[in-house]
Structure formats: structure tokens, C-alpha cells
Short mmCIF file of C-alpha atoms and ligand atoms in Angstrom, two decimals:
data_model
loop_
_atom_site.label_atom_id
_atom_site.label_comp_id
_atom_site.label_asym_id
_atom_site.label_seq_id
_atom_site.Cartn_x
_atom_site.Cartn_y
_atom_site.Cartn_z
CA MET A 1 -105.50 5.46 18.39
CA ALA A 2 -108.61 2.82 18.12
CA LEU A 3 -108.56 -0.23 20.11
CA HIS A 4 -108.91 -2.37 17.39
CA GLU A 5 -105.21 -0.83 15.83
CA ALA A 6 -103.72 -1.66 19.21
CA LYS A 7 -104.76 -5.16 18.64
CA ASN A 8 -103.22 -5.25 15.33
CA MET A 9 -100.04 -4.50 16.56
CA ASN A 10 -97.54 -7.16 16.06
CA THR A 11 -96.42 -7.12 20.00
CA MET A 12 -100.04 -7.45 21.37
CA PRO A 13 -101.00 -10.57 23.04
CA SER A 14 -102.15 -13.55 21.76
CA PHE A 15 -104.06 -15.13 24.40
CA GLU A 16 -102.24 -18.50 24.81
CA LYS A 17 -103.10 -20.40 28.02
CA SER A 18 -99.96 -20.49 29.06
CA PRO A 19 -96.68 -18.77 28.49
CA ALA A 20 -94.55 -21.92 29.91
CA SER A 21 -93.34 -22.80 26.56
CA PHE A 22 -91.59 -19.64 25.84
CA SER A 23 -88.47 -18.35 27.81
CA PHE A 24 -87.96 -14.68 27.68
CA LEU A 25 -85.17 -13.97 30.12
CA ASN A 26 -81.89 -15.76 29.71
CA SER A 27 -79.72 -17.09 32.84
CA LEU A 28 -77.82 -13.91 32.93
CA GLN A 29 -80.76 -11.67 33.35
CA LYS A 30 -82.12 -13.77 35.97
CA GLU A 31 -78.86 -13.87 37.70
CA SER A 32 -78.71 -10.05 37.67
CA TYR A 33 -82.18 -9.33 38.79
CA HIS A 34 -81.54 -11.51 41.90
CA ARG A 35 -78.42 -9.98 42.44
CA ASP A 36 -79.77 -6.67 42.31
CA GLY A 37 -83.53 -6.50 42.86
CA TYR A 38 -84.01 -4.76 39.75
CA LEU A 39 -83.33 -5.72 35.83
CA VAL A 40 -83.48 -3.13 32.90
CA LEU A 41 -84.82 -4.34 29.48
CA PRO A 42 -83.99 -1.74 26.61
CA GLN A 43 -86.24 -1.92 23.82
CA PHE A 44 -89.01 -4.22 25.58
CA ILE A 45 -91.67 -2.22 23.48
CA ASN A 46 -91.81 -0.55 20.19
CA GLU A 47 -92.13 3.47 19.92
CA THR A 48 -95.53 2.94 18.11
CA ILE A 49 -96.94 1.14 21.20
CA CYS A 50 -95.11 3.97 23.36
CA ARG A 51 -97.06 6.89 21.40
CA LEU A 52 -100.09 4.58 21.77
CA LEU A 53 -100.03 4.82 25.33
CA ILE A 54 -99.59 8.16 25.69
CA ASP A 55 -102.05 8.99 23.11
CA ARG A 56 -104.72 6.97 25.23
CA ALA A 57 -103.62 8.98 28.55
CA ASN A 58 -103.96 11.99 27.05
CA MET A 59 -107.40 11.24 25.71
CA LEU A 60 -108.57 9.99 28.96
CA ILE A 61 -107.21 13.73 30.41
CA ALA A 62 -108.88 15.36 27.55
CA ASN A 63 -112.34 13.40 28.65
CA PHE A 64 -111.99 13.95 32.47
CA ASP A 65 -114.00 16.56 33.87
CA ALA A 66 -111.40 18.31 36.03
CA SER A 67 -113.92 20.51 38.23
CA SER A 68 -114.99 17.13 39.64
CA ILE A 69 -111.95 16.71 41.63
CA LYS A 70 -111.87 20.56 42.39
CA VAL A 71 -113.79 19.99 45.40
CA ILE A 72 -111.59 17.46 46.50
CA PHE A 73 -108.48 19.69 46.10
CA SER A 74 -110.03 22.63 47.63
CA THR A 75 -112.08 21.87 50.63
CA GLN A 76 -110.58 22.81 53.88
CA ASP A 77 -110.74 19.01 54.87
CA ARG A 78 -108.20 18.32 52.07
CA ARG A 79 -106.17 15.71 53.46
CA HIS A 80 -109.46 13.95 54.09
CA THR A 81 -111.27 13.81 50.85
CA LYS A 82 -107.79 13.62 49.08
CA ASN A 83 -107.21 10.18 50.81
CA GLN A 84 -110.98 9.06 50.06
CA TYR A 85 -110.26 9.58 46.61
CA PHE A 86 -107.13 7.51 46.78
CA LEU A 87 -108.79 4.79 48.53
CA GLU A 88 -111.81 4.60 46.12
CA SER A 89 -109.48 3.90 43.01
CA GLY A 90 -108.59 0.53 43.34
CA ASP A 91 -111.11 -0.56 40.96
CA LYS A 92 -111.48 2.80 39.04
CA ILE A 93 -109.53 5.27 37.13
CA HIS A 94 -108.98 8.22 39.12
CA PHE A 95 -106.81 11.30 38.17
CA PHE A 96 -104.19 12.77 40.63
CA LEU A 97 -102.77 16.28 40.52
CA GLU A 98 -99.59 17.63 41.01
CA GLU A 99 -99.13 19.37 44.17
CA ASN A 100 -98.48 22.44 42.53
CA ALA A 101 -101.07 22.29 40.16
CA VAL A 102 -103.77 24.18 41.94
CA ASN A 103 -104.37 27.46 43.72
CA ALA A 104 -105.98 27.93 47.30
CA GLN A 105 -109.42 27.67 45.48
CA GLY A 106 -108.71 24.59 43.74
CA GLU A 107 -108.35 26.41 40.57
CA LEU A 108 -105.98 24.68 38.07
CA ASN A 109 -103.00 27.00 37.62
CA THR A 110 -102.31 25.39 34.01
CA ASP A 111 -103.62 23.30 31.22
CA LYS A 112 -105.30 20.35 32.43
CA LEU A 113 -102.96 18.02 30.29
CA TYR A 114 -100.04 19.43 32.44
CA SER A 115 -101.62 19.22 35.99
CA ILE A 116 -101.70 15.54 36.29
CA ASN A 117 -99.56 13.88 38.40
CA LYS A 118 -100.78 10.15 37.86
CA ILE A 119 -103.66 8.69 36.87
CA GLY A 120 -104.63 5.18 38.75
CA HIS A 121 -105.19 2.25 39.60
CA ALA A 122 -107.21 0.10 37.63
CA LEU A 123 -106.36 1.19 33.86
CA HIS A 124 -105.51 -2.48 33.27
CA ASP A 125 -109.07 -3.76 34.27
CA VAL A 126 -110.96 -0.48 32.96
CA ASP A 127 -109.39 0.73 30.15
CA PRO A 128 -109.48 -1.34 27.14
CA VAL A 129 -106.35 -0.02 25.47
CA PHE A 130 -104.12 -0.55 29.06
CA ASN A 131 -106.04 -4.01 29.15
CA CYS A 132 -104.70 -4.91 26.20
CA PHE A 133 -101.17 -3.70 26.51
CA SER A 134 -100.98 -4.83 30.13
CA ARG A 135 -101.92 -8.60 29.34
CA MET A 136 -99.67 -8.73 26.06
CA HIS A 137 -97.80 -12.27 25.75
CA LYS A 138 -94.73 -10.62 26.21
CA ILE A 139 -95.05 -9.39 29.41
CA ALA A 140 -97.12 -12.75 30.63
CA CYS A 141 -93.78 -14.51 29.70
CA LEU A 142 -91.73 -12.26 31.68
CA ILE A 143 -93.38 -12.79 34.70
CA HIS A 144 -93.63 -16.45 34.21
CA ASP A 145 -89.63 -15.99 34.22
CA LEU A 146 -89.75 -14.34 37.22
CA ALA A 147 -91.18 -17.36 39.07
CA ILE A 148 -94.43 -15.80 39.73
CA ALA A 149 -97.09 -18.55 39.73
CA ASP A 150 -100.68 -17.96 38.95
CA PRO A 151 -100.02 -14.04 38.31
CA LEU A 152 -102.82 -11.75 39.24
CA LEU A 153 -102.79 -7.85 37.83
CA VAL A 154 -103.07 -6.01 41.28
CA GLN A 155 -102.31 -2.09 40.50
CA SER A 156 -101.43 -0.02 37.19
CA MET A 157 -100.69 3.64 37.15
CA TYR A 158 -99.38 6.27 34.45
CA ILE A 159 -97.21 8.55 35.69
CA CYS A 160 -96.95 11.81 34.10
CA LYS A 161 -93.92 13.60 35.53
CA GLN A 162 -94.74 16.88 34.33
CA PRO A 163 -92.14 19.06 32.76
CA PHE A 164 -91.09 21.84 35.47
CA MET A 165 -93.22 20.64 38.37
CA GLY A 166 -93.34 16.89 38.20
CA GLY A 167 -92.81 15.86 42.18
CA GLU A 168 -90.03 14.08 43.87
CA VAL A 169 -91.31 10.46 45.09
CA ASN A 170 -89.35 9.75 48.10
CA CYS A 171 -87.57 6.82 48.73
CA HIS A 172 -89.91 3.58 49.27
CA GLN A 173 -90.40 -0.43 49.09
CA ASP A 174 -93.38 -1.20 46.88
CA ASN A 175 -94.46 -3.90 49.40
CA THR A 176 -94.75 -0.59 51.75
CA PHE A 177 -98.02 -0.26 49.74
CA LEU A 178 -98.99 -3.42 48.33
CA TYR A 179 -98.26 -5.92 51.32
CA VAL A 180 -97.80 -9.65 50.21
CA LYS A 181 -95.89 -11.68 52.74
CA GLU A 182 -94.65 -14.65 51.20
CA GLN A 183 -93.24 -13.04 47.65
CA PRO A 184 -93.15 -9.50 47.46
CA ILE A 185 -95.38 -7.85 44.84
CA THR A 186 -93.39 -7.01 41.67
CA GLY A 187 -93.38 -3.90 39.51
CA LEU A 188 -93.08 -3.41 35.81
CA TRP A 189 -92.02 0.13 35.04
CA PHE A 190 -92.50 0.92 31.18
CA ALA A 191 -90.65 4.01 29.77
CA LEU A 192 -92.97 5.68 27.35
CA GLU A 193 -90.44 8.22 27.21
CA ASP A 194 -86.72 8.86 27.96
CA ALA A 195 -86.00 8.86 31.10
CA ASN A 196 -82.73 10.42 32.80
CA ARG A 197 -81.48 12.80 35.40
CA GLU A 198 -82.41 15.56 33.98
CA ASN A 199 -86.37 14.80 33.88
CA GLY A 200 -86.38 12.39 37.06
CA CYS A 201 -85.34 8.93 36.19
CA LEU A 202 -85.47 6.07 38.81
CA TRP A 203 -83.06 5.71 41.24
CA ALA A 204 -82.70 2.34 43.15
CA ILE A 205 -79.87 0.86 45.45
CA PRO A 206 -78.39 -2.09 44.25
CA GLY A 207 -79.03 -5.45 46.20
CA GLY A 208 -81.15 -3.49 48.44
CA HIS A 209 -83.91 -5.98 48.06
CA ARG A 210 -82.33 -7.70 50.87
CA ILE A 211 -83.46 -4.69 53.49
CA PRO A 212 -86.32 -5.83 55.32
CA LEU A 213 -89.53 -3.99 55.00
CA LYS A 214 -89.14 -0.86 56.76
CA SER A 215 -92.83 -0.03 56.87
CA ARG A 216 -96.17 -0.24 55.39
CA MET A 217 -99.22 1.67 54.76
CA LEU A 218 -102.19 0.44 56.05
CA ARG A 219 -106.22 0.84 55.61
CA ASP A 220 -107.39 0.89 59.19
CA LYS A 221 -110.99 -0.57 60.16
CA HIS A 222 -112.42 3.12 59.72
CA HIS A 223 -111.07 2.83 56.33
CA GLN A 224 -108.47 5.55 56.93
CA ILE A 225 -104.57 5.50 55.82
CA CYS A 226 -102.32 5.05 58.45
CA TYR A 227 -98.56 3.46 58.79
CA GLU A 228 -96.76 0.89 60.78
CA THR A 229 -92.73 1.24 60.69
CA TYR A 230 -90.47 -1.09 61.57
CA ASP A 231 -87.40 0.03 61.24
CA HIS A 232 -86.23 3.92 61.53
CA THR A 233 -82.74 3.20 59.95
CA PRO A 234 -82.57 6.32 57.33
CA TRP A 235 -82.03 4.99 53.68
CA PRO A 236 -78.48 4.45 52.37
CA LEU A 237 -79.24 6.95 49.99
CA GLU A 238 -75.46 7.68 48.95
CA GLU A 239 -75.92 4.06 47.69
CA MET A 240 -78.73 5.06 44.81
CA VAL A 241 -77.58 4.49 41.10
CA PRO A 242 -79.65 6.52 38.39
CA LEU A 243 -81.63 3.72 36.35
CA GLU A 244 -81.34 6.11 32.95
CA VAL A 245 -83.18 4.37 30.03
CA SER A 246 -84.49 5.12 26.75
CA ARG A 247 -88.22 4.78 25.83
CA GLY A 248 -89.53 1.39 25.18
CA SER A 249 -87.37 0.01 28.02
CA ALA A 250 -88.91 -2.01 30.81
CA ILE A 251 -87.69 -2.20 34.33
CA VAL A 252 -88.44 -4.94 36.84
CA LEU A 253 -88.41 -3.82 40.53
CA HIS A 254 -88.33 -6.33 43.41
CA GLY A 255 -90.98 -5.50 46.17
CA LEU A 256 -88.52 -4.57 48.85
CA LEU A 257 -86.17 -2.75 46.49
CA PRO A 258 -85.64 0.78 47.62
CA HIS A 259 -86.23 2.98 44.89
CA MET A 260 -87.21 6.96 44.14
CA SER A 261 -87.42 9.17 41.67
CA LYS A 262 -86.47 13.20 41.85
CA GLN A 263 -88.17 16.11 40.71
CA ASN A 264 -88.30 16.79 36.91
CA LEU A 265 -87.28 20.58 36.84
CA SER A 266 -86.49 20.19 33.12
CA SER A 267 -88.54 21.07 29.94
CA ARG A 268 -89.33 17.65 28.97
CA SER A 269 -91.91 15.43 30.65
CA ARG A 270 -91.42 11.67 31.73
CA HIS A 271 -94.21 9.49 31.54
CA ALA A 272 -94.17 6.04 32.49
CA TYR A 273 -96.70 3.23 33.22
CA THR A 274 -96.21 0.72 35.75
CA LEU A 275 -98.01 -2.82 36.46
CA HIS A 276 -97.68 -4.16 40.15
CA VAL A 277 -98.02 -8.23 39.85
CA MET A 278 -98.09 -10.84 42.72
CA SER A 279 -98.90 -14.58 42.77
CA GLY A 280 -102.10 -15.82 43.25
CA GLN A 281 -100.71 -18.91 45.30
CA HIS A 282 -100.07 -16.09 48.06
CA GLU A 283 -102.09 -13.97 50.18
CA TYR A 284 -103.08 -10.40 49.39
CA ALA A 285 -103.04 -8.18 52.81
CA ALA A 286 -106.43 -7.75 53.91
CA ASP A 287 -105.48 -4.33 55.39
CA ASN A 288 -103.81 -2.96 51.94
CA TRP A 289 -105.13 0.19 51.00
CA LEU A 290 -105.94 -1.20 47.71
CA GLN A 291 -108.95 -3.38 47.90
CA ARG A 292 -111.52 -4.34 45.53
CA PRO A 293 -115.09 -5.06 45.68
CA ALA A 294 -116.14 -9.02 45.73
CA ASP A 295 -117.65 -8.57 41.66
CA MET A 296 -114.14 -6.99 40.49
CA PRO A 297 -111.51 -9.45 41.68
CA PHE A 298 -107.98 -9.30 40.89
CA ARG A 299 -107.51 -10.94 37.12
CA GLY A 300 -104.48 -12.53 35.75
CA PHE A 301 -103.27 -12.70 31.92
CA TRP A 302 -106.42 -14.54 30.57
FE1 FE2 B 401 -92.32 2.46 43.79
#
């Protein structure tokens, strides 16, 4: 789908200066979000937009030269090169493979389209279609209703959760990876396909956003990934509930909410797009793994 078609869609952005005049969430929804730490919004985007984003991601994958990362996934110093590729993705569109997608020589075991785990982490700034979607007025209004002042779009990911091999994502808090002290980073998770227990939907602990931050993943002074752990208590995984949603749904995730997704062993993919947003009135940690060059700072909705 071409960009001009995306722009013509009725839910695509109108670039008003402020969303303040439009309230998206009602009081019950706000109450629910503050109580549970997450909020499910069914039918947030229509099927045409879901299809448009899937088609766009498939086009990006089709145009991506898989041999360019064969080296990364096949060298002996695999962890180091994979980490460097990850650390350099904050202002780019990089492609990350499923764990089981490559053999010992770094050759893909299956078709390229079914080998990608996720695409990240600056789709919202680099790709025109994802930029257009990410800055739609409806999303700006939602963020405004969540009381995120002077919002900045920090990170985006397109997650494929491939059939039969989509990997598990362990229980975590998003603020572990994108640390903002004063007001934890807010995640928006858009289901582009139905997500249920069979194909690896999100799971979360209702009210778990009251659990203090357990750990941080940092970029150290040598530009290596390292971790700090503040609390070794195991997650109360028995309190997890599945967030099964239809395509087009959006899920808002508080930055301290413990959440996870299980393996996708089904025959159906579970494509999703995520955005992480912070308030520009707060400080983005200088030792977060994701850093932007001076000439490409985080941007807001307009
Ligand atoms: Fe997450």
C-alpha cells in the first residue's frame, strides 16, 4: 500500500497543534488503567489499517538483504555482534531473527518472511507509513488522556511472533529497558492479528504496576549491555492473566506492569506493533541502551 493511500484513510492523522480539545478515554477507562496497570481498547484501529501495516512490514522484510546479518548471527563471537547490532538500532530499522531461524553457519532454515522475530527500533521515525500511523491524532489523544505531557515517541517495534517458532518473551517491566524515573515509560501494543493463548498473546499481572522496578538493562561506558538487579524475588506468575484480543485492539501498558508472552506453537502468526512514549518533561536516562545521535532526537506527535 502506498503512502498516499495511508494518508487518505479516515483515521490517519490530522496534525492539530494540540489534542487537548478531544477526550478519548472515559472516566471508567482511566480508573481501570490506574487500578490494573493496563487497559484494553477493542477496535482501536480498523482492519484496513491492520492490513496496511502488515503489508508494509512484509515489504520491508522482502527488501531487506538477509545476507547482511548472516555475519552477525553466524560468527563465533555471536553474542558480541548481536549486541552491537541491537545497540545500533535506536535510530534505525534493524531486523532481528527468531532464535531457531538460523543454522550453525548462519543460514536461514526457512523463508526470510518467517524468520524475523521483530523489526526495531525507530520505525516510527524512519519509515513513512509507520511514522504516519504512529502519529495519528487518535493516538495523540490517547496519550494526552494518560496525562503524558509533552510526549516523545521513544521506541517502536514490529513483532511477528511467527507460527510454530515465535519465541517466548519472559516476564518483565518495560521501564527495565527504557528507564524514566519520574513517570515510567508507557507502552502501546496494537494487535494487527487476533492474539490468544494459542498464538502467544500478552499476559499481565493486574495491579502489578505497584511492584517497584526489579532491574535495569543499561549501556555501560564501554557501550556494552549490562544489568542491575534490585529485587531477586520471583514474579508472582500465578497471578498472570491472558490478554486475549481481536485484531485492531490496542493495549496500554504501564511501564512498571509485569507482562510476558509465551511461545507461539500454533500455525497462526501474531503480528503486533508497539510504541513506547515518555513525557518530555522528564529525564530519559543517559545510560539507557537506546540512545539517539544529536541530530536525531526523540520527536513528539507533530
Ligand atoms: Fe514489554
